Short mmCIF file of C-alpha atoms in Angstrom, two decimals:
data_model
loop_
_atom_site.label_atom_id
_atom_site.label_comp_id
_atom_site.label_asym_id
_atom_site.label_seq_id
_atom_site.Cartn_x
_atom_site.Cartn_y
_atom_site.Cartn_z
CA MET A 44 27.56 -56.74 19.56
CA THR A 45 29.58 -54.40 17.00
CA GLU A 46 28.48 -51.70 15.25
CA GLN A 47 28.26 -53.87 12.14
CA MET A 48 25.73 -55.75 13.84
CA THR A 49 23.50 -53.27 14.73
CA LYS A 50 20.58 -52.99 13.23
CA PRO A 51 20.07 -49.59 10.72
CA ALA A 52 17.85 -47.06 11.80
CA PRO A 53 14.68 -45.71 10.70
CA MET A 54 15.76 -42.83 7.98
CA THR A 55 14.26 -39.26 8.60
CA ALA A 56 14.63 -37.86 5.39
CA ALA A 57 17.62 -35.20 5.33
CA PRO A 58 17.23 -31.79 4.15
CA GLN A 59 16.88 -31.41 0.52
CA VAL A 60 20.03 -29.65 -1.63
CA LYS A 61 18.35 -26.37 -1.86
CA ALA A 62 19.84 -22.66 -3.46
CA VAL A 63 21.76 -20.51 -1.47
CA PRO A 64 18.57 -18.64 0.44
CA ASP A 65 19.75 -14.64 -0.44
CA THR A 66 17.31 -13.42 2.76
CA VAL A 67 17.79 -13.43 6.04
CA THR A 68 14.63 -14.91 7.10
CA ALA A 69 14.65 -17.51 3.97
CA ALA A 70 18.43 -18.74 5.70
CA PHE A 71 16.94 -18.81 9.41
CA ASP A 72 14.12 -20.86 8.43
CA GLU A 73 16.23 -23.27 6.73
CA PHE A 74 18.15 -22.92 9.34
CA MET A 75 15.40 -24.15 11.55
CA GLU A 76 14.18 -26.88 9.43
CA ALA A 77 17.37 -28.58 9.32
CA PHE A 78 17.47 -28.44 13.33
CA GLU A 79 14.21 -30.33 13.01
CA VAL A 80 16.06 -33.01 11.22
CA PHE A 81 19.53 -32.98 13.19
CA ARG A 82 17.19 -33.41 16.99
CA GLU A 83 15.13 -36.19 14.98
CA THR A 84 18.57 -38.56 13.79
CA ASN A 85 20.24 -37.77 17.07
CA ASP A 86 17.07 -38.78 19.20
CA GLN A 87 17.65 -41.94 17.06
CA ARG A 88 21.45 -42.64 17.64
CA LEU A 89 20.54 -41.93 21.42
CA ALA A 90 17.83 -44.67 21.82
CA ASP A 91 19.89 -47.30 19.63
CA ILE A 92 22.69 -46.49 22.13
CA GLU A 93 19.94 -46.42 25.23
CA ARG A 94 18.68 -50.32 23.70
CA LYS A 95 22.50 -51.59 23.65
CA MET A 96 22.34 -51.87 20.22
CA GLY A 97 25.13 -48.96 19.26
CA SER A 98 24.70 -46.12 17.14
CA ASP A 99 24.00 -46.94 13.61
CA VAL A 100 26.53 -45.94 11.09
CA VAL A 101 24.61 -44.92 8.74
CA THR A 102 22.88 -42.74 11.72
CA ARG A 103 25.91 -41.08 12.51
CA ASP A 104 26.57 -40.33 8.65
CA LYS A 105 23.77 -38.67 8.19
CA LEU A 106 24.14 -36.50 11.68
CA ASP A 107 27.94 -35.31 10.89
CA ARG A 108 26.26 -34.48 7.24
CA ILE A 109 23.59 -32.82 9.10
CA ASP A 110 26.18 -31.23 11.73
CA ARG A 111 27.65 -29.82 8.59
CA ALA A 112 24.66 -28.27 6.95
CA LEU A 113 23.55 -26.66 9.90
CA ASP A 114 26.91 -25.31 10.52
CA ASP A 115 27.38 -23.84 6.57
CA ASN A 116 23.56 -22.27 6.82
CA ARG A 117 23.79 -20.75 9.93
CA LYS A 118 27.21 -19.12 8.46
CA ILE A 119 25.08 -18.07 5.03
CA MET A 120 22.53 -16.41 7.92
CA ASP A 121 25.08 -14.93 9.87
CA ASP A 122 27.07 -13.26 6.37
CA LEU A 123 23.55 -12.01 5.05
CA ALA A 124 22.78 -10.59 9.01
CA LEU A 125 25.41 -8.68 8.88
CA LYS A 126 24.97 -7.33 5.68
CA LYS A 127 21.64 -6.24 6.10
CA ALA A 128 22.86 -4.71 9.60
CA ARG A 129 26.13 -2.11 7.58
CA PRO A 130 24.75 1.02 7.26
CA ALA A 131 24.84 2.79 3.85
CA LEU A 132 28.23 5.14 4.21
CA GLY A 133 27.38 7.26 1.58
CA ARG A 134 23.74 8.34 2.80
CA LYS A 135 22.41 11.76 2.38
CA ASP A 136 22.42 13.24 5.50
CA ALA A 137 23.25 16.83 6.24
CA LEU A 138 27.05 17.72 6.94
CA SER A 139 28.01 20.61 8.37
CA HIS A 140 30.29 23.44 6.33
CA ASP A 141 33.35 22.19 7.86
CA ALA A 142 32.43 18.11 7.44
CA GLU A 143 31.95 18.93 3.63
CA GLU A 144 35.11 21.08 3.20
CA HIS A 145 36.65 17.89 4.63
CA LYS A 146 34.91 15.47 2.58
CA ALA A 147 35.65 17.69 -0.77
CA ALA A 148 39.85 17.96 0.58
CA PHE A 149 39.95 13.90 1.23
CA GLU A 150 37.92 13.40 -2.15
CA ALA A 151 40.44 15.20 -3.75
CA TYR A 152 43.65 14.06 -2.30
CA ILE A 153 42.38 10.00 -2.42
CA ARG A 154 41.53 10.39 -6.68
CA ARG A 155 44.21 13.16 -7.48
CA GLY A 156 46.73 12.91 -5.27
CA GLU A 157 46.28 16.73 -4.21
CA GLU A 158 47.47 17.21 -0.54
CA GLY A 159 47.13 20.74 -0.32
CA ALA A 160 43.05 21.54 0.70
CA LEU A 161 43.54 18.55 3.26
CA ARG A 162 46.96 20.14 4.74
CA ASP A 163 45.51 23.11 5.69
CA LEU A 164 42.10 21.76 6.96
CA GLU A 165 44.19 19.51 9.68
CA ALA A 166 46.97 22.07 10.42
CA LYS A 167 43.86 24.57 11.27
CA ALA A 168 42.48 21.47 13.57
CA PHE A 169 45.82 21.31 15.08
CA ALA A 170 45.66 17.72 13.60
CA GLY A 171 48.23 17.16 11.13
CA SER A 172 50.00 14.54 9.84
CA THR A 173 52.01 12.93 12.30
CA GLY A 174 55.11 10.57 12.49
CA ALA A 175 57.56 9.32 9.70
CA ASP A 176 54.76 7.31 7.69
CA GLY A 177 52.47 11.00 7.66
CA GLY A 178 49.00 10.72 5.73
CA PHE A 179 45.69 12.22 6.82
CA LEU A 180 43.22 11.63 9.18
CA LEU A 181 40.37 10.25 7.38
CA PRO A 182 37.00 12.26 7.67
CA ASN A 183 35.08 11.72 11.42
CA GLU A 184 31.79 10.33 8.77
CA THR A 185 34.42 7.52 7.40
CA ASP A 186 36.11 6.70 10.40
CA GLY A 187 32.84 6.22 12.30
CA GLU A 188 31.78 3.63 9.97
CA ILE A 189 34.73 1.78 10.09
CA GLY A 190 34.26 1.80 13.96
CA ARG A 191 30.65 0.59 13.55
CA ARG A 192 31.03 -2.48 10.94
CA MET A 193 34.45 -4.01 13.10
CA THR A 194 32.03 -3.74 16.19
CA ALA A 195 29.30 -6.18 13.83
CA ILE A 196 32.52 -8.35 12.48
CA SER A 197 34.77 -8.97 15.33
CA PRO A 198 32.90 -10.51 18.36
CA ILE A 199 35.08 -9.55 20.83
CA ARG A 200 34.73 -6.21 20.24
CA ALA A 201 31.16 -6.59 20.46
CA LEU A 202 31.24 -7.72 23.96
CA ALA A 203 33.49 -6.12 25.68
CA THR A 204 34.21 -2.30 27.15
CA VAL A 205 35.23 -0.12 24.23
CA ARG A 206 37.66 3.00 25.17
CA GLN A 207 38.16 6.05 22.64
CA VAL A 208 41.33 7.73 24.00
CA SER A 209 44.12 10.76 22.37
CA ALA A 210 47.41 8.78 23.62
CA ALA A 211 49.39 6.64 23.33
CA VAL A 212 48.63 4.41 25.97
CA LEU A 213 45.04 3.63 28.79
CA LYS A 214 46.28 3.20 32.76
CA LYS A 215 43.42 2.09 34.48
CA PRO A 216 44.24 2.54 38.11
CA PHE A 217 42.30 -0.61 39.91
CA SER A 218 41.94 -1.85 43.99
CA PRO A 219 43.38 -5.86 43.94
CA GLY A 220 41.14 -5.66 47.64
CA GLY A 221 38.60 -4.10 46.58
CA MET A 222 37.59 -1.19 48.25
CA THR A 223 36.69 -0.41 51.85
CA THR A 224 32.87 0.12 52.45
CA GLY A 225 29.71 0.00 55.72
CA TRP A 226 26.14 1.03 56.18
CA VAL A 227 25.73 4.12 59.16
CA SER A 228 23.16 6.43 60.45
CA GLU A 229 22.96 9.65 58.98
CA THR A 230 24.34 11.17 62.35
CA ALA A 231 26.83 8.46 63.14
CA ALA A 232 30.61 9.01 63.76
CA ARG A 233 31.83 7.37 60.24
CA PRO A 234 35.15 4.57 61.03
CA GLN A 235 37.97 5.25 59.04
CA THR A 236 38.51 2.96 56.99
CA ALA A 237 41.90 1.32 55.86
CA THR A 238 43.59 2.61 52.98
CA PRO A 239 43.18 1.23 49.69
CA GLN A 240 45.99 -0.79 48.26
CA LEU A 241 46.14 0.92 44.26
CA ALA A 242 47.49 -0.60 40.92
CA GLU A 243 47.54 0.11 37.75
CA LEU A 244 46.58 -1.55 34.62
CA SER A 245 48.26 -0.72 30.97
CA PHE A 246 46.83 -0.72 27.81
CA PRO A 247 49.39 0.42 24.70
CA THR A 248 48.14 0.52 21.51
CA MET A 249 49.30 -0.37 18.28
CA GLU A 250 49.63 -0.13 14.95
CA LEU A 251 47.40 -2.20 12.54
CA TYR A 252 47.21 -1.44 9.06
CA ALA A 253 45.61 -2.33 5.64
CA MET A 254 46.91 -1.61 2.30
CA PRO A 255 43.95 -2.18 -0.21
CA ALA A 256 45.16 -1.53 -3.95
CA ALA A 257 42.82 1.21 -6.88
CA THR A 258 43.29 1.71 -10.24
CA GLN A 259 43.48 4.57 -11.62
CA GLY A 260 39.97 4.14 -13.51
CA LEU A 261 38.53 3.45 -10.28
CA LEU A 262 39.44 6.56 -8.77
CA ASP A 263 38.36 8.12 -12.06
CA ASP A 264 35.35 7.07 -11.44
CA ALA A 265 32.87 9.72 -10.60
CA ALA A 266 30.03 7.72 -9.59
CA VAL A 267 31.96 5.50 -6.98
CA ASP A 268 31.74 6.56 -3.61
CA ILE A 269 35.42 6.75 -3.30
CA GLU A 270 35.01 6.84 1.22
CA ALA A 271 32.18 3.66 1.00
CA TRP A 272 34.66 1.87 -1.10
CA ILE A 273 37.85 2.63 1.60
CA ALA A 274 35.59 1.52 4.56
CA SER A 275 34.74 -1.66 2.37
CA GLU A 276 38.53 -2.78 2.28
CA VAL A 277 39.99 -1.93 5.51
CA ASP A 278 36.94 -2.63 8.10
CA ILE A 279 37.12 -7.29 7.11
CA ALA A 280 40.98 -6.54 7.07
CA PHE A 281 41.30 -5.03 10.59
CA ALA A 282 37.94 -6.73 11.81
CA GLU A 283 40.07 -10.09 11.10
CA GLN A 284 43.59 -9.08 12.70
CA GLU A 285 41.89 -7.71 16.23
CA ALA A 286 39.54 -10.02 16.76
CA ALA A 287 42.50 -13.37 16.27
CA ALA A 288 44.38 -10.74 18.50
CA PHE A 289 41.78 -10.09 21.35
CA ILE A 290 41.65 -14.09 21.81
CA ALA A 291 45.45 -14.96 21.17
CA GLY A 292 47.60 -11.70 21.08
CA ASP A 293 51.23 -12.45 23.27
CA GLY A 294 50.43 -8.28 23.31
CA VAL A 295 53.85 -7.65 21.51
CA ASN A 296 52.93 -5.09 18.44
CA LYS A 297 49.08 -5.91 19.00
CA PRO A 298 46.86 -6.64 21.74
CA LYS A 299 47.43 -8.97 24.48
CA GLY A 300 44.61 -11.77 24.11
CA PHE A 301 42.64 -13.49 27.05
CA LEU A 302 44.25 -16.79 26.51
CA SER A 303 47.90 -15.18 27.61
CA TYR A 304 47.04 -14.65 30.65
CA THR A 305 48.50 -17.52 33.08
CA ALA A 306 45.44 -20.05 33.37
CA VAL A 307 45.58 -21.14 36.23
CA ALA A 308 43.01 -23.85 37.91
CA ASN A 309 39.86 -22.08 39.62
CA ASP A 310 39.84 -23.19 43.59
CA GLY A 311 43.65 -21.22 43.05
CA TRP A 312 42.87 -18.73 41.16
CA SER A 313 44.34 -14.89 41.74
CA TRP A 314 44.00 -11.82 40.68
CA GLY A 315 46.24 -11.75 38.00
CA ASN A 316 45.02 -15.06 36.34
CA ILE A 317 42.03 -16.79 34.44
CA GLY A 318 40.88 -19.24 36.51
CA TYR A 319 39.66 -22.36 34.58
CA VAL A 320 38.24 -25.80 35.38
CA ALA A 321 38.92 -28.77 33.53
CA THR A 322 36.47 -31.88 31.64
CA GLY A 323 38.29 -34.09 33.48
CA VAL A 324 39.27 -35.90 30.29
CA SER A 325 42.17 -34.91 27.87
CA ALA A 326 41.21 -34.05 23.84
CA GLY A 327 37.21 -34.23 25.27
CA PHE A 328 34.20 -33.91 27.87
CA ALA A 329 33.67 -36.72 30.62
CA SER A 330 31.29 -39.92 29.40
CA ALA A 331 29.73 -39.35 32.38
CA GLY A 332 27.76 -35.65 33.55
CA PRO A 333 29.62 -34.50 29.90
CA MET A 334 28.06 -31.36 30.73
CA ASP A 335 28.84 -31.23 34.33
CA VAL A 336 32.14 -28.41 33.46
CA LEU A 337 30.00 -25.80 32.01
CA LEU A 338 27.52 -25.73 34.86
CA ASP A 339 31.11 -25.65 37.06
CA ALA A 340 32.38 -23.26 34.63
CA VAL A 341 29.24 -20.95 34.91
CA TYR A 342 28.37 -20.71 38.82
CA ALA A 343 32.41 -19.93 39.50
CA LEU A 344 31.33 -16.56 38.51
CA LYS A 345 30.51 -14.04 40.66
CA ALA A 346 26.35 -13.75 40.80
CA GLY A 347 26.90 -10.42 39.42
CA HIS A 348 29.10 -11.74 36.14
CA ARG A 349 26.74 -14.67 35.66
CA GLN A 350 23.67 -12.27 34.48
CA ASN A 351 25.61 -10.70 32.24
CA GLY A 352 27.73 -14.12 30.94
CA THR A 353 27.62 -15.21 27.76
CA PHE A 354 30.10 -18.59 25.97
CA LEU A 355 32.55 -18.17 23.33
CA MET A 356 34.06 -20.82 21.13
CA ASN A 357 34.18 -21.60 17.73
CA ARG A 358 31.60 -23.36 15.23
CA LYS A 359 33.38 -26.71 15.42
CA THR A 360 33.04 -27.11 19.44
CA GLN A 361 29.32 -25.39 19.29
CA GLY A 362 28.14 -28.29 16.76
CA ALA A 363 29.76 -31.30 19.23
CA LEU A 364 27.75 -29.51 22.35
CA ARG A 365 24.18 -29.52 19.62
CA ARG A 366 24.15 -33.62 20.80
CA PHE A 367 24.21 -33.38 24.62
CA LYS A 368 20.97 -33.57 26.58
CA ASP A 369 20.40 -32.67 30.25
CA THR A 370 18.41 -35.98 32.77
CA SER A 371 15.50 -35.11 32.20
CA GLY A 372 16.02 -35.62 27.96
CA ALA A 373 15.90 -31.65 26.70
CA TYR A 374 18.34 -30.18 24.59
CA LEU A 375 20.67 -27.82 26.37
CA TRP A 376 22.06 -25.89 23.13
CA HIS A 377 18.57 -23.97 21.60
CA PRO A 378 18.81 -22.25 18.39
CA PRO A 379 18.63 -18.20 17.90
CA ALA A 380 14.70 -17.60 18.13
CA ALA A 381 14.99 -15.28 15.65
CA ALA A 382 17.36 -14.19 12.29
CA GLY A 383 19.70 -12.45 14.10
CA GLN A 384 20.47 -14.20 17.49
CA PRO A 385 22.06 -15.42 18.32
CA ALA A 386 22.43 -19.80 19.79
CA SER A 387 21.94 -20.09 23.27
CA LEU A 388 23.54 -22.84 25.87
CA MET A 389 21.85 -23.92 29.02
CA GLY A 390 19.97 -20.50 29.03
CA PHE A 391 23.09 -18.54 27.85
CA PRO A 392 23.90 -16.83 24.69
CA VAL A 393 26.58 -18.14 22.78
CA THR A 394 28.72 -16.10 20.62
CA GLU A 395 31.39 -17.82 17.51
CA ALA A 396 34.52 -16.36 17.30
CA GLU A 397 36.55 -18.43 14.57
CA ASP A 398 40.45 -18.06 16.40
CA MET A 399 39.37 -19.95 19.75
CA PRO A 400 41.34 -23.56 19.58
CA ASN A 401 39.30 -26.51 18.68
CA VAL A 402 38.80 -29.27 20.93
CA ALA A 403 42.18 -30.39 21.53
CA ALA A 404 44.35 -31.86 24.54
CA ASN A 405 44.72 -29.27 27.68
CA SER A 406 43.02 -26.23 24.95
CA PHE A 407 41.13 -23.48 26.53
CA ALA A 408 38.48 -24.31 23.82
CA ILE A 409 35.62 -23.03 25.40
CA ALA A 410 34.98 -19.72 27.65
CA PHE A 411 32.49 -18.24 29.64
CA GLY A 412 32.34 -14.67 30.69
CA ASP A 413 31.16 -10.96 31.47
CA PHE A 414 33.68 -9.99 28.65
CA ARG A 415 32.13 -5.98 28.92
CA ALA A 416 33.17 -6.25 32.56
CA GLY A 417 36.41 -8.35 31.86
CA TYR A 418 37.92 -7.40 28.47
CA LEU A 419 39.47 -3.22 27.73
CA VAL A 420 39.16 -2.49 23.47
CA VAL A 421 41.40 0.66 23.22
CA ASP A 422 40.97 2.73 20.45
CA ARG A 423 43.26 5.65 19.81
CA THR A 424 41.15 8.16 17.81
CA GLY A 425 42.08 8.36 14.17
CA VAL A 426 42.16 6.51 11.42
CA ARG A 427 44.79 7.69 8.87
CA ILE A 428 45.30 6.70 5.67
CA LEU A 429 48.62 7.73 3.59
CA ARG A 430 48.37 8.22 -0.51
CA ASP A 431 51.20 5.76 -2.50
CA PRO A 432 51.26 6.00 -6.53
CA TYR A 433 54.36 4.51 -6.55
CA SER A 434 55.23 1.25 -5.07
CA ALA A 435 52.76 -0.68 -6.88
CA LYS A 436 52.10 0.93 -10.53
CA PRO A 437 49.49 1.13 -12.00
CA TYR A 438 47.89 0.64 -8.63
CA VAL A 439 47.30 3.43 -6.37
CA LEU A 440 48.43 1.76 -3.06
CA PHE A 441 46.56 3.61 -0.07
CA TYR A 442 48.06 2.67 2.87
CA THR A 443 45.58 2.37 6.16
CA THR A 444 46.39 2.39 9.78
CA LYS A 445 44.66 2.48 13.26
CA ARG A 446 45.78 2.26 16.48
CA VAL A 447 44.20 -0.85 18.92
CA GLY A 448 45.17 -1.81 22.09
CA GLY A 449 43.54 -4.42 24.41
CA GLY A 450 43.78 -6.58 27.29
CA VAL A 451 41.90 -7.49 30.64
CA GLN A 452 40.94 -5.60 33.16
CA ASN A 453 38.78 -7.69 35.13
CA PHE A 454 40.03 -11.39 35.96
CA GLU A 455 36.99 -12.44 38.19
CA ALA A 456 34.98 -11.96 34.76
CA ILE A 457 36.09 -14.14 32.93
CA LYS A 458 36.61 -18.17 32.88
CA LEU A 459 38.01 -20.59 30.85
CA VAL A 460 37.04 -24.53 30.34
CA LYS A 461 40.13 -26.61 30.54
CA PHE A 462 40.32 -30.33 27.90
CA GLY A 463 43.18 -31.86 30.12
CA VAL A 464 43.02 -33.82 33.01
CA ASN A 465 43.53 -31.22 35.28
#
């Protein structure tokens, strides 16, 4: 029987169009209301299929609309939670005398281009401008605030290990075969262990830049918190650039993303590669047992990493997974337990990363792993800024740079789902 001849499914009232919520709690409540309607509609669709009527066109269209509403509402909720989580930069905590002096000198440089006081302070601290581009270091408070804001925005930075260094490259030794260990009594002779074979991972830092512009009127306005303005201008720009690089960067003048390493079938995995499990179907899930591949990805990790596992995918892929149930009829995807918390899939948290690829032929649209163990983000200490009042008159440009690196540090800790035959 064709879908045009099927009996229309009973209609469940779709969520009414409401004003955009302005609090995290209100957004969360609307999200949960929409999800309840989504479940009812999807249950009706599945019931129609089981009765061999085929899913009703009206039901499918309604389900798609609710799915999009869920995505939109979740984005609103995430944006509100992010704004709430950002601490104010202009707080009135007591600063040390040196910090106050640096803050005043920095403001004089940003607002009026006065370099003398800032240059003297950096000379005393042996932290003067370096390189052909010059520039000055941001105050520690502003530097730290940019880092905290980027952690809140960038999904991989929030999951990975973050290491601060003062050199241009972080070199990390490791033993591919693991260390030789054993048990002995207190007085027993210690048998000689084999000499470990050591190798080295290298994580160079690359320059990431942003160039916010300001009018002289803004800079002359004493009511404007100039440090907060700079942080708000560069944090999103930096976070978006590095988020894309941590996932798919090629390692050339940018961090190397985990999707840029050689991916091999997990049965033939070896160190230096990322293991994957395939869905068995090009650009989709298998029709029978579609969620089995996710179980395979979960159990491809060793137990120590599995307990810290997180699913990583974009919003569109997560929307497709909302419709799946297990053999007992329970949904595998669950909404957040509270505002500000992640959704879960099969009991593991789900982190959205819009730079993950969509489901397509042979794409790696889903990752599962212990990203804190698996991926390393390297921050070189210091964010630099160079004032340029000449290049874009009447605007003043602020060439702001930081050096960031990244790469896989444990190839056992991340697994991929490949939407392909093998």
